[in-house]
PDB file of C-alpha atoms in Angstrom:
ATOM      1  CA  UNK A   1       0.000   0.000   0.000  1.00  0.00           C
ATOM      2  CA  UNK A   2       1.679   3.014  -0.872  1.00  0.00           C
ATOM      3  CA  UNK A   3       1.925   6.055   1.317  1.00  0.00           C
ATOM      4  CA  UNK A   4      -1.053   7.871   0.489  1.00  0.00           C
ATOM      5  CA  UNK A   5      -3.387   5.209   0.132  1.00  0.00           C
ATOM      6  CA  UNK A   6      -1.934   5.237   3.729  1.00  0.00           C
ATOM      7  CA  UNK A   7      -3.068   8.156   4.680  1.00  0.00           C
ATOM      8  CA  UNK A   8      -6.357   8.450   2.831  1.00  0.00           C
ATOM      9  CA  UNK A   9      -7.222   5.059   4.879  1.00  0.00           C
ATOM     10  CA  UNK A  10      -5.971   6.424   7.814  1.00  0.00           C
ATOM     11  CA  UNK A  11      -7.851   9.731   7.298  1.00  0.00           C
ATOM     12  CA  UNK A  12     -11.617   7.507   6.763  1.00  0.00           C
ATOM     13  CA  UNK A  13     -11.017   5.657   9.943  1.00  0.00           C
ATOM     14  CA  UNK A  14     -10.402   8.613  11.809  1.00  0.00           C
ATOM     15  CA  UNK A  15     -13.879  10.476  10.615  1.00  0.00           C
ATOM     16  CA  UNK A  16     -15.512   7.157  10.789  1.00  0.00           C
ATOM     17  CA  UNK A  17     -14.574   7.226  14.580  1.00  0.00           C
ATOM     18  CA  UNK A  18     -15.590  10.897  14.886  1.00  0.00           C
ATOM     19  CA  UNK A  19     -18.641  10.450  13.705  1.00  0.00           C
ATOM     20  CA  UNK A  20     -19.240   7.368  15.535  1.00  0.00           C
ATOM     21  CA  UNK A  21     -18.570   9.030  19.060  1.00  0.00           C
ATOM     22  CA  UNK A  22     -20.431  12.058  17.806  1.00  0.00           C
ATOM     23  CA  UNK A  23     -23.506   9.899  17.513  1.00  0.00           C
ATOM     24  CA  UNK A  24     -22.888   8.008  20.530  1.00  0.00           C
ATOM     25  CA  UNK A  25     -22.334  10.830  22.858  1.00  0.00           C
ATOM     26  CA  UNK A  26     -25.044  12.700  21.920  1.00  0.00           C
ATOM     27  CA  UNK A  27     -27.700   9.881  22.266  1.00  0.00           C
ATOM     28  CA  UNK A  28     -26.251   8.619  25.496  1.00  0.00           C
ATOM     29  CA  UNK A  29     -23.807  11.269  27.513  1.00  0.00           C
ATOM     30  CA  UNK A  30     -20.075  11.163  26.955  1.00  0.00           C
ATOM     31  CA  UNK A  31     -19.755   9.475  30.589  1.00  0.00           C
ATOM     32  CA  UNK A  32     -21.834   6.800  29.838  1.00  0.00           C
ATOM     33  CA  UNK A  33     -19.911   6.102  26.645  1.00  0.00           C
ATOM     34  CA  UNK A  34     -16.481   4.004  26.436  1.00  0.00           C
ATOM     35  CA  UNK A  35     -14.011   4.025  24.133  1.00  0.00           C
ATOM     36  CA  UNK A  36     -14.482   0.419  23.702  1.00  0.00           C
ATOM     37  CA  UNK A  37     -18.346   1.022  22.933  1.00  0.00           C
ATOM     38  CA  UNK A  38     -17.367   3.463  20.171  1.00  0.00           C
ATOM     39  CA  UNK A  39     -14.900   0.688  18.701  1.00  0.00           C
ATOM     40  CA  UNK A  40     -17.629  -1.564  18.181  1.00  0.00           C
ATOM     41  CA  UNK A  41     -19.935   1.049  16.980  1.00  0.00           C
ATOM     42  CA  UNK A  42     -17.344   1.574  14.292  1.00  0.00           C
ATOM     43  CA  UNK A  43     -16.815  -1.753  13.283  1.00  0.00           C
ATOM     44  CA  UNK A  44     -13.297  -1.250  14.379  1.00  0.00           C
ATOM     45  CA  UNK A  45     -10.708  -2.955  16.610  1.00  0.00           C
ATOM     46  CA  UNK A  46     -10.076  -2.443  20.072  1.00  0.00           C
ATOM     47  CA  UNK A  47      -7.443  -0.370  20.058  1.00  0.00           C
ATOM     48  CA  UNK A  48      -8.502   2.084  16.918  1.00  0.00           C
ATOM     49  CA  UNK A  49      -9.609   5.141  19.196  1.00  0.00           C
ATOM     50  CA  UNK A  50      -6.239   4.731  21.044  1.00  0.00           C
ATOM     51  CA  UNK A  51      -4.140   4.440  17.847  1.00  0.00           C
ATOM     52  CA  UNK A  52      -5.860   7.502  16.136  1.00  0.00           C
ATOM     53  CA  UNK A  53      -6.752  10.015  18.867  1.00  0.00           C
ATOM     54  CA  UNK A  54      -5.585   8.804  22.346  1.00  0.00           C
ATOM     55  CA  UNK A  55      -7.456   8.582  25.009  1.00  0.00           C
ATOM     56  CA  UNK A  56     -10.990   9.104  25.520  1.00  0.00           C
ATOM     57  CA  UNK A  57     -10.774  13.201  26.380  1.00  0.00           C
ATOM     58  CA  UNK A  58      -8.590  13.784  23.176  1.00  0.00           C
ATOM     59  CA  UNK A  59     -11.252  11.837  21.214  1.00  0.00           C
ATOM     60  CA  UNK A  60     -14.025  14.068  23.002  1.00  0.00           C
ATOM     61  CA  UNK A  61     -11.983  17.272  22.106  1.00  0.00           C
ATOM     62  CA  UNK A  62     -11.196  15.880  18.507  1.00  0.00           C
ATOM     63  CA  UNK A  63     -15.217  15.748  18.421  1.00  0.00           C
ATOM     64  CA  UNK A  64     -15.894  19.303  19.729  1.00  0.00           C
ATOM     65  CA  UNK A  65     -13.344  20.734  16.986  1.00  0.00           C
ATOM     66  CA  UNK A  66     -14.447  18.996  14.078  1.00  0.00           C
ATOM     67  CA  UNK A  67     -17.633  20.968  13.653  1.00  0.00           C
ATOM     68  CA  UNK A  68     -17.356  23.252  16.723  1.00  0.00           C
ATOM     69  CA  UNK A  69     -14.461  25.650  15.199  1.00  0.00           C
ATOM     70  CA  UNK A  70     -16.214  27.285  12.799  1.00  0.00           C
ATOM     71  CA  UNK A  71     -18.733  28.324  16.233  1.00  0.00           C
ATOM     72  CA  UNK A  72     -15.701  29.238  18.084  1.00  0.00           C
ATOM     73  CA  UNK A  73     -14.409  31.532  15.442  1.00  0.00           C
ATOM     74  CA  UNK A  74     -17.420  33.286  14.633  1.00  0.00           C
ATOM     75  CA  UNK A  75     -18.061  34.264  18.245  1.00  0.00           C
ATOM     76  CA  UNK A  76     -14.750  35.656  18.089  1.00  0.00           C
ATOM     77  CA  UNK A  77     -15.725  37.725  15.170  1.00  0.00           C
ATOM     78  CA  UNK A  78     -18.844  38.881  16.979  1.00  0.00           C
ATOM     79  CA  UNK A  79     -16.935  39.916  19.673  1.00  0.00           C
ATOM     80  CA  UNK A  80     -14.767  41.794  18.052  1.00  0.00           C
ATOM     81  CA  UNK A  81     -17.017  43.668  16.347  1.00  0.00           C
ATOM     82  CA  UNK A  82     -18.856  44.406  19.196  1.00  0.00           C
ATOM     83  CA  UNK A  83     -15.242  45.733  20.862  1.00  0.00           C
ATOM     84  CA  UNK A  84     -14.851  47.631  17.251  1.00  0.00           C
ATOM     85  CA  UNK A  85     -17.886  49.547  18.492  1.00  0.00           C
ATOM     86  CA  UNK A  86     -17.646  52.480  20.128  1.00  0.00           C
ATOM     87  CA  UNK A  87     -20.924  52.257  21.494  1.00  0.00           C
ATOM     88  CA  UNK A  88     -21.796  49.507  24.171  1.00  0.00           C
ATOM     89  CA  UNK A  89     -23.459  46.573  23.417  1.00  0.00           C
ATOM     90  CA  UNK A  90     -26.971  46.062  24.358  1.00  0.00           C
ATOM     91  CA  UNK A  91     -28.251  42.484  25.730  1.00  0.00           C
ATOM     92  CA  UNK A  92     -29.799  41.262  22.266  1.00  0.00           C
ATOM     93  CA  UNK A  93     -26.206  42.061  20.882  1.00  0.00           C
ATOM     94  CA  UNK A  94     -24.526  40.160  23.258  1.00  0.00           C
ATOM     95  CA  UNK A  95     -26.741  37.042  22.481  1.00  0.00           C
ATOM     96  CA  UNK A  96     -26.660  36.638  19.087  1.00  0.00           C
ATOM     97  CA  UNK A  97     -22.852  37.624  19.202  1.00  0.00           C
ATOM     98  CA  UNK A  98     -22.926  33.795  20.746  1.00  0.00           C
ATOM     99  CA  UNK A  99     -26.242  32.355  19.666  1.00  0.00           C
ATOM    100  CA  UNK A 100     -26.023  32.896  16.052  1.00  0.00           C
ATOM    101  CA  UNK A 101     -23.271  30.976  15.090  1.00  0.00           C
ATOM    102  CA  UNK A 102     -25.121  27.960  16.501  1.00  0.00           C
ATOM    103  CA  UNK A 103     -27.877  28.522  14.494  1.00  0.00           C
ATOM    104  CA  UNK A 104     -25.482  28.794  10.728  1.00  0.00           C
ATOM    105  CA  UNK A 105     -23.916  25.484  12.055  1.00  0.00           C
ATOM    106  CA  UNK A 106     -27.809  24.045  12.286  1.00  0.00           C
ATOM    107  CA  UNK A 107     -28.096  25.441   9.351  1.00  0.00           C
ATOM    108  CA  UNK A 108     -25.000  23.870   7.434  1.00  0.00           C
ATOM    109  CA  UNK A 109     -24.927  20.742   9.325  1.00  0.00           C
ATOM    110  CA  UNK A 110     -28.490  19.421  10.312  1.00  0.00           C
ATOM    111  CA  UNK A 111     -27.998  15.929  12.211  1.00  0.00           C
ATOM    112  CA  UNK A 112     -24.012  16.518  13.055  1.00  0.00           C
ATOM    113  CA  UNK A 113     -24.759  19.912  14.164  1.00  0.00           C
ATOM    114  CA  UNK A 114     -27.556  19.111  16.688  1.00  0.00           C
ATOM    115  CA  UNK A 115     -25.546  16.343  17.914  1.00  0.00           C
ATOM    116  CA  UNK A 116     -22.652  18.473  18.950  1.00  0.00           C
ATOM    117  CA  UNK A 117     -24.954  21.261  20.418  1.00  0.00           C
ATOM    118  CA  UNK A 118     -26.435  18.489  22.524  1.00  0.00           C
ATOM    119  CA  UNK A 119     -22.361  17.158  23.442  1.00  0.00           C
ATOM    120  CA  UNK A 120     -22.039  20.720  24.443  1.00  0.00           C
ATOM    121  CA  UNK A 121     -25.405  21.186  26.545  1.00  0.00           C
ATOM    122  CA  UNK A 122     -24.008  18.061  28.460  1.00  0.00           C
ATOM    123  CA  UNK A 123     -20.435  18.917  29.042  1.00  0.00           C
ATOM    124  CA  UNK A 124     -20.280  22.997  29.586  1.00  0.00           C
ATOM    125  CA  UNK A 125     -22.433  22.727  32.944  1.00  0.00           C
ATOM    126  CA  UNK A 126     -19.368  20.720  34.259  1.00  0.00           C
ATOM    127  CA  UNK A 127     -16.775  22.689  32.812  1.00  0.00           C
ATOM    128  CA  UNK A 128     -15.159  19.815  30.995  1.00  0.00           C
ATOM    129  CA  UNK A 129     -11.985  19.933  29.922  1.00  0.00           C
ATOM    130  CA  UNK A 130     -12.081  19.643  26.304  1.00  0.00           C
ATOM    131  CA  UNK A 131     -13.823  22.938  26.627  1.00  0.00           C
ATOM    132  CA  UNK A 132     -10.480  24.682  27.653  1.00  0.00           C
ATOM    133  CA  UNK A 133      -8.489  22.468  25.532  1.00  0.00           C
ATOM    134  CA  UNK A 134     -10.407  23.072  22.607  1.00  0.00           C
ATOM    135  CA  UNK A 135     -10.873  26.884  23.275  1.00  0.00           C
ATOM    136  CA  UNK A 136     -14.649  25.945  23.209  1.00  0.00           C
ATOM    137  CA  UNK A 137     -15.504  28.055  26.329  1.00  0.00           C
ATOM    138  CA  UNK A 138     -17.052  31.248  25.709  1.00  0.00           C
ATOM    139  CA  UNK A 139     -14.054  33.702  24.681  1.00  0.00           C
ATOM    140  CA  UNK A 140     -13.015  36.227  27.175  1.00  0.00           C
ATOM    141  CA  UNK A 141     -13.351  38.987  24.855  1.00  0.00           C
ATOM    142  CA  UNK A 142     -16.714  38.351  24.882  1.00  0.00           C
ATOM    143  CA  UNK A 143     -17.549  39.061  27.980  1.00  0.00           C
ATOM    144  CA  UNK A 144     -15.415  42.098  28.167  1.00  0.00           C
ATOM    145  CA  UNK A 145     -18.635  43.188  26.082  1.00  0.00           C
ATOM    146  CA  UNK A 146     -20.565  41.919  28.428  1.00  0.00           C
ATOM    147  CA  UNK A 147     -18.859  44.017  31.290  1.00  0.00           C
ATOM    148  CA  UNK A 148     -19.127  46.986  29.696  1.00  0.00           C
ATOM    149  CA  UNK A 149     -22.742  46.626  28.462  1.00  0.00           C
ATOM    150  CA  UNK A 150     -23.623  46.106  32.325  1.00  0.00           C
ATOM    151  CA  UNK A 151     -21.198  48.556  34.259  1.00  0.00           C
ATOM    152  CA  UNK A 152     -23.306  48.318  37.138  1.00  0.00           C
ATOM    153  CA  UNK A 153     -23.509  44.908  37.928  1.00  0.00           C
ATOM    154  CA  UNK A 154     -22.524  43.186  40.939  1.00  0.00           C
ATOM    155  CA  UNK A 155     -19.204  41.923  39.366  1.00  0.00           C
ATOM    156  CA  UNK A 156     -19.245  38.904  41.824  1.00  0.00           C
ATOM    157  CA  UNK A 157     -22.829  37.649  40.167  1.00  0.00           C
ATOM    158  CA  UNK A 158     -22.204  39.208  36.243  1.00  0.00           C
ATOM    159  CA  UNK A 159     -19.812  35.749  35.260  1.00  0.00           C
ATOM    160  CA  UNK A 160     -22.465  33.827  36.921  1.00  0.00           C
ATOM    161  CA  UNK A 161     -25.467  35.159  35.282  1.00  0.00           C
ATOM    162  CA  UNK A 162     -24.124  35.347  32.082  1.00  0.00           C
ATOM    163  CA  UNK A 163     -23.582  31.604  32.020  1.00  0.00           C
ATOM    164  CA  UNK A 164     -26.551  30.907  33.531  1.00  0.00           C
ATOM    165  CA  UNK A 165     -27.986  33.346  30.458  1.00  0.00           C
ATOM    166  CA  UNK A 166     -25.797  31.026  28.203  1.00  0.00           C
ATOM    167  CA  UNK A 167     -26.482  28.054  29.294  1.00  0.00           C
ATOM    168  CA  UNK A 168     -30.409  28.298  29.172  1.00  0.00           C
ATOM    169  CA  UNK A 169     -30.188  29.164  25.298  1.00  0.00           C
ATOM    170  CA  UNK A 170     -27.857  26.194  24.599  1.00  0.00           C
ATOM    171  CA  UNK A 171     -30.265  23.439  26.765  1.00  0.00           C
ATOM    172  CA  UNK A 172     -33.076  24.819  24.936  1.00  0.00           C
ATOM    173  CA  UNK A 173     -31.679  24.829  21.556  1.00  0.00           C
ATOM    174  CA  UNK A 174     -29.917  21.296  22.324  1.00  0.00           C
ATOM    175  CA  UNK A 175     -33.805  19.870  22.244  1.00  0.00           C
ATOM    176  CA  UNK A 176     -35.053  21.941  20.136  1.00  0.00           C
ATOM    177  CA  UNK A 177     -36.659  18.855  17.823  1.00  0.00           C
ATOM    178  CA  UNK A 178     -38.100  17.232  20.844  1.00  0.00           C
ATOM    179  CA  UNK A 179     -40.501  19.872  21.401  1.00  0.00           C
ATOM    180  CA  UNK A 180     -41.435  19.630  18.159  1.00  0.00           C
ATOM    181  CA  UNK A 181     -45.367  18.859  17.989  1.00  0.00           C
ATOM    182  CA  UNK A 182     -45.248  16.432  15.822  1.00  0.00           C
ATOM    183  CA  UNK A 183     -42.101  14.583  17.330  1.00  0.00           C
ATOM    184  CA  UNK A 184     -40.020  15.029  14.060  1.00  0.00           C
ATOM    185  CA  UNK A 185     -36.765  16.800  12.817  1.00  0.00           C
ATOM    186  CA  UNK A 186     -37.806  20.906  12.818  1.00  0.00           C
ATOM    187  CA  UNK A 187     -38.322  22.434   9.529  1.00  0.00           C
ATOM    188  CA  UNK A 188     -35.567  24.662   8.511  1.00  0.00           C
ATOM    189  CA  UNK A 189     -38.143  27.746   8.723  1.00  0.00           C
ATOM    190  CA  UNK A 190     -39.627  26.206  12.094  1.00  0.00           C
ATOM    191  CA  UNK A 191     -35.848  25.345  13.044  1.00  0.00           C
ATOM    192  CA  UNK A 192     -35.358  29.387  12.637  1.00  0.00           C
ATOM    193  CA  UNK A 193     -38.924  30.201  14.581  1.00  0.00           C
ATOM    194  CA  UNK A 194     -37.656  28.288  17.202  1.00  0.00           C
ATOM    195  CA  UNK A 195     -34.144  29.878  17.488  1.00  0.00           C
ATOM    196  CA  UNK A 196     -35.794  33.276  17.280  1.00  0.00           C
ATOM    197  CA  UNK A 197     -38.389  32.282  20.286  1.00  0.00           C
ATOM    198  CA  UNK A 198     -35.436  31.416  22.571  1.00  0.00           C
ATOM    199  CA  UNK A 199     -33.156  34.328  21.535  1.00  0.00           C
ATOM    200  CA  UNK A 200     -36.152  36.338  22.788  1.00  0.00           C
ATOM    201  CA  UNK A 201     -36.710  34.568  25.987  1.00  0.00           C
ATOM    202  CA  UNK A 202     -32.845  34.498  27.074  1.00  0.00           C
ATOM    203  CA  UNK A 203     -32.727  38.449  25.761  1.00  0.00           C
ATOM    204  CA  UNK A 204     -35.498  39.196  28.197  1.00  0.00           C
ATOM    205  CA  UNK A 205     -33.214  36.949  30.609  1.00  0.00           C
ATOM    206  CA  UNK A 206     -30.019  39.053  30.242  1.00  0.00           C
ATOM    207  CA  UNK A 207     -31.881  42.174  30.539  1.00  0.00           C
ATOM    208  CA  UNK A 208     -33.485  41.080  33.995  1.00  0.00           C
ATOM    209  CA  UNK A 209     -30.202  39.189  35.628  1.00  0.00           C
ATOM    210  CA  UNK A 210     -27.994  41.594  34.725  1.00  0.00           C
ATOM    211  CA  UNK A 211     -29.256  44.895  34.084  1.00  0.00           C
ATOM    212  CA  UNK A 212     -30.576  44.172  37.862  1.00  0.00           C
TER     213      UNK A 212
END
């Protein structure tokens, strides 16, 4: 086999784990998931994940980059644009600054991308680290936006209800198809309803939590 058949091979086994531990983690929680569970989900041997990504964490952080950079990045852009500004930002700024790029990845990426929102519902309450080791925590330029929008806020409780602010829009997003009437896979215009309802709800959120 020559060297880039190699590779190419190499490269297909990879994704197929990827994909296979996307799957697997959202259904059933990356805790209850082994690395030996997503080796027989892939039709693989028993020590594939090891050989390709490591341990279990590295696999888990080799999940949250493969769609979740292009969400990472264009939160960064947000932010920066909102530092750009001279003006401060107001609380629906601030939330689509992180909630929209969620939405584009929906948008792009139907099935994967709701099955990595629902990896990160799971794993940001507990501050996993693949977050940090993926740079898949909220950036700190961000909230610098969100400290200046809210000058008056208890500093001790502004981090905290931010999150909290954060955290409610990604849970509700992450089952966004199970409260679907009909039980089914949203409609991309109902999929957009949907995001809009809980961009207004968490605005509302911000406003009351931290303009407090």
């Amino acid at each position: 086999m020559t060297s880039p058949a190699r590779n190419r091979q190499g490269d297909a086994t990879r994704l197929r784990l990827l994909e296979t531990a996307e799957r697997l983690f959202a259904a059933h929680g990356v805790d209850a998931v082994s690395v030996r569970a997503v080796n027989a989900a892939a039709g693989l041997g028993a020590a594939s994940v090891n050989y390709h990504f490591g341990t279990k964490d590295d696999l888990l952080a080799a999940v949250l980059v493969e769609l979740g950079a292009s969400v990472r990045d264009r939160i960064r852009a947000n932010a920066d644009r909102l530092a750009d500004s001279p003006d401060s930002p107001d609380a629906e700024s601030l939330v689509r600054a992180v909630s929209t790029p969620y939405l584009e990845l929906l948008q792009r990426h139907r099935t994967r991308g709701m099955r990595w929102v629902k990896i990160i519902a799971q794993i940001a309450p507990q501050g996993h680290p693949a977050l940090a080791a993926t740079d898949q925590h909220l950036p700190e330029i961000l909230f610098e936006q969100v400290r200046r929008a809210f000058p008056a806020a208890d500093p001790q409780r502004l981090a905290a209800r931010w999150a909290v602010s954060v955290m409610g829009f990604v849970q509700a997003l992450s089952q966004a198809d199970e409260w679907s009437r009909e039980g089914s896979m949203l409609s991309p215009d109902e999929l957009v309803t949907f995001y809009e309802d809980v961009v207004t709800f968490v605005v509302g959120g911000v406003e009351r939590l931290l303009g407090s």
